[in-house]
Amino acid sequence: RDAASRADVAFERYKSETHASAASAASTHAEEAESLRRKLATFAAADSGAKKKVTILEEKVRISDAKLVQQTAESDARLKELTAQLDRSRADTKRLKTCLSESRDAETKASAGEQKASNKKEMLRIKCEDLASRAKLAETRASTARAECTAARRAKIDAQAGEAAAA
């Protein structure tokens, strides 16, 4: 009996130590689980915030892309318009230079006649001045058209750079 009694005491002690060890381990596991739950909640909140930021950035990129497409189309249209103006100005300049050259030839021939030639010379001189003024105006328009073409190209390059920066 004495051995049985000792075995019972040893078994009870073992049971008590095992129970205390299990309770301590359960408490530690509960604390770790709670810590992990808090971390998980923090990560979930951060993930939600990141998703919102990504959605906002995607919308900004979509809007920037739409603006870029619109600006590119507008720049292309303006470039075509300015190119057409430049071509017209060049044609006007060429016609005016030809006309000016013809007027000078006529002026030289007109100087042969006396009174009639003198009157015609004065008329051609006025016409030449008018044509020269028109030629200068056409050259100014051509210069302005070139400057506008350059500005349109720069705007297109800036728009492409803005798109690259947005991406």
Short mmCIF file of C-alpha atoms in Angstrom, two decimals:
data_model
loop_
_atom_site.label_atom_id
_atom_site.label_comp_id
_atom_site.label_asym_id
_atom_site.label_seq_id
_atom_site.Cartn_x
_atom_site.Cartn_y
_atom_site.Cartn_z
CA ARG A 1 0.00 0.00 0.00
CA ASP A 2 2.76 2.35 0.76
CA ALA A 3 4.06 2.02 -2.79
CA ALA A 4 0.56 2.56 -4.14
CA SER A 5 0.17 5.63 -1.98
CA ARG A 6 3.47 7.02 -3.19
CA ALA A 7 2.47 6.28 -6.79
CA ASP A 8 -0.81 8.12 -6.22
CA VAL A 9 1.03 11.12 -4.77
CA ALA A 10 3.54 11.08 -7.64
CA PHE A 11 0.71 10.77 -10.16
CA GLU A 12 -1.17 13.68 -8.56
CA ARG A 13 2.01 15.77 -8.54
CA TYR A 14 2.63 14.88 -12.22
CA LYS A 15 -0.99 15.74 -13.02
CA SER A 16 -0.70 19.06 -11.19
CA GLU A 17 2.61 20.02 -12.89
CA THR A 18 1.30 18.95 -16.32
CA HIS A 19 -1.88 20.94 -15.76
CA ALA A 20 0.11 24.03 -14.68
CA SER A 21 2.46 23.64 -17.66
CA ALA A 22 -0.51 23.24 -20.03
CA ALA A 23 -2.25 26.26 -18.48
CA SER A 24 0.93 28.34 -18.87
CA ALA A 25 1.35 27.20 -22.48
CA ALA A 26 -2.34 27.96 -23.19
CA SER A 27 -1.93 31.43 -21.71
CA THR A 28 1.20 32.05 -23.81
CA HIS A 29 -0.58 30.78 -26.94
CA ALA A 30 -3.59 33.00 -26.18
CA GLU A 31 -1.32 36.06 -25.85
CA GLU A 32 0.47 35.21 -29.09
CA ALA A 33 -2.87 34.64 -30.85
CA GLU A 34 -4.15 38.01 -29.65
CA SER A 35 -0.93 39.70 -30.80
CA LEU A 36 -1.27 38.02 -34.20
CA ARG A 37 -4.94 39.09 -34.42
CA ARG A 38 -3.89 42.72 -33.77
CA LYS A 39 -1.14 42.50 -36.40
CA LEU A 40 -3.58 40.94 -38.86
CA ALA A 41 -6.08 43.76 -38.22
CA THR A 42 -3.30 46.33 -38.75
CA PHE A 43 -2.22 44.65 -41.99
CA ALA A 44 -5.84 44.43 -43.18
CA ALA A 45 -6.35 48.15 -42.52
CA ALA A 46 -3.08 48.99 -44.30
CA ASP A 47 -4.06 46.73 -47.23
CA SER A 48 -7.44 48.45 -47.46
CA GLY A 49 -5.76 51.87 -47.44
CA ALA A 50 -3.28 50.76 -50.09
CA LYS A 51 -6.10 49.44 -52.29
CA LYS A 52 -7.91 52.78 -51.96
CA LYS A 53 -4.72 54.65 -52.88
CA VAL A 54 -4.16 52.36 -55.89
CA THR A 55 -7.75 52.95 -57.01
CA ILE A 56 -7.29 56.73 -56.67
CA LEU A 57 -3.98 56.62 -58.55
CA GLU A 58 -5.49 54.46 -61.30
CA GLU A 59 -8.29 57.01 -61.69
CA LYS A 60 -5.77 59.86 -61.86
CA VAL A 61 -3.81 57.96 -64.52
CA ARG A 62 -7.03 57.33 -66.50
CA ILE A 63 -7.93 61.03 -66.33
CA SER A 64 -4.37 62.04 -67.32
CA ASP A 65 -4.47 59.61 -70.24
CA ALA A 66 -7.79 61.03 -71.42
CA LYS A 67 -6.45 64.60 -71.14
CA LEU A 68 -3.29 63.62 -72.98
CA VAL A 69 -5.28 62.05 -75.81
CA GLN A 70 -7.44 65.16 -76.05
CA GLN A 71 -4.45 67.52 -75.95
CA THR A 72 -2.65 65.45 -78.56
CA ALA A 73 -5.67 65.54 -80.85
CA GLU A 74 -6.01 69.30 -80.34
CA SER A 75 -2.29 69.82 -80.95
CA ASP A 76 -2.40 67.71 -84.09
CA ALA A 77 -5.41 69.64 -85.39
CA ARG A 78 -3.73 72.97 -84.59
CA LEU A 79 -0.51 71.77 -86.23
CA LYS A 80 -2.42 70.86 -89.41
CA GLU A 81 -4.14 74.23 -89.37
CA LEU A 82 -0.85 76.09 -88.89
CA THR A 83 0.83 74.03 -91.60
CA ALA A 84 -1.97 74.94 -94.00
CA GLN A 85 -1.59 78.62 -93.05
CA LEU A 86 2.16 78.40 -93.58
CA ASP A 87 1.67 76.82 -97.02
CA ARG A 88 -0.80 79.54 -97.98
CA SER A 89 1.57 82.24 -96.73
CA ARG A 90 4.43 80.76 -98.75
CA ALA A 91 2.27 80.66 -101.87
CA ASP A 92 1.21 84.28 -101.24
CA THR A 93 4.83 85.30 -100.75
CA LYS A 94 5.87 83.59 -103.96
CA ARG A 95 3.04 85.25 -105.91
CA LEU A 96 3.87 88.62 -104.40
CA LYS A 97 7.57 88.27 -105.19
CA THR A 98 6.71 87.33 -108.77
CA CYS A 99 4.31 90.24 -108.96
CA LEU A 100 6.93 92.55 -107.51
CA SER A 101 9.46 91.35 -110.05
CA GLU A 102 6.97 91.86 -112.86
CA SER A 103 6.15 95.31 -111.53
CA ARG A 104 9.80 96.30 -111.55
CA ASP A 105 10.14 95.07 -115.12
CA ALA A 106 7.09 97.06 -116.12
CA GLU A 107 8.45 100.10 -114.33
CA THR A 108 11.70 99.87 -116.28
CA LYS A 109 9.83 99.58 -119.59
CA ALA A 110 7.46 102.40 -118.66
CA SER A 111 10.31 104.86 -118.17
CA ALA A 112 10.74 104.98 -121.99
CA GLY A 113 7.53 106.96 -122.50
CA GLU A 114 7.53 110.60 -121.37
CA GLN A 115 4.32 111.86 -119.77
CA LYS A 116 2.52 108.56 -120.09
CA ALA A 117 5.56 106.72 -118.83
CA SER A 118 5.92 109.11 -115.90
CA ASN A 119 2.28 108.59 -114.90
CA LYS A 120 2.57 104.83 -115.25
CA LYS A 121 5.81 104.81 -113.27
CA GLU A 122 4.16 106.60 -110.36
CA MET A 123 1.25 104.15 -110.44
CA LEU A 124 3.59 101.14 -110.50
CA ARG A 125 5.66 102.57 -107.67
CA ILE A 126 2.56 102.75 -105.50
CA LYS A 127 1.62 99.24 -106.56
CA CYS A 128 5.12 98.01 -105.72
CA GLU A 129 4.98 99.52 -102.28
CA ASP A 130 1.62 97.89 -101.72
CA LEU A 131 2.95 94.55 -102.92
CA ALA A 132 6.07 94.91 -100.81
CA SER A 133 3.88 95.63 -97.81
CA ARG A 134 1.83 92.54 -98.60
CA ALA A 135 4.99 90.48 -99.04
CA LYS A 136 6.27 91.67 -95.68
CA LEU A 137 2.91 90.90 -94.11
CA ALA A 138 2.94 87.43 -95.69
CA GLU A 139 6.48 86.85 -94.42
CA THR A 140 5.38 87.95 -90.96
CA ARG A 141 2.43 85.54 -91.12
CA ALA A 142 4.76 82.77 -92.25
CA SER A 143 7.11 83.51 -89.35
CA THR A 144 4.19 83.53 -86.92
CA ALA A 145 2.93 80.24 -88.34
CA ARG A 146 6.38 78.69 -87.91
CA ALA A 147 6.49 79.88 -84.29
CA GLU A 148 3.05 78.44 -83.65
CA CYS A 149 4.11 75.13 -85.23
CA THR A 150 7.12 75.04 -82.93
CA ALA A 151 4.94 75.83 -79.90
CA ALA A 152 2.49 73.08 -80.89
CA ARG A 153 5.35 70.60 -81.21
CA ARG A 154 6.69 71.62 -77.79
CA ALA A 155 3.20 71.23 -76.28
CA LYS A 156 2.97 67.76 -77.77
CA ILE A 157 6.41 66.83 -76.38
CA ASP A 158 5.43 68.27 -72.95
CA ALA A 159 2.21 66.23 -73.05
CA GLN A 160 4.17 63.07 -73.83
CA ALA A 161 6.59 63.87 -71.00
CA GLY A 162 3.59 64.39 -68.66
CA GLU A 163 2.23 60.99 -69.68
CA ALA A 164 5.58 59.36 -69.06
CA ALA A 165 5.79 61.06 -65.64
CA ALA A 166 2.25 59.95 -64.76
CA ALA A 167 3.12 56.37 -65.68
#
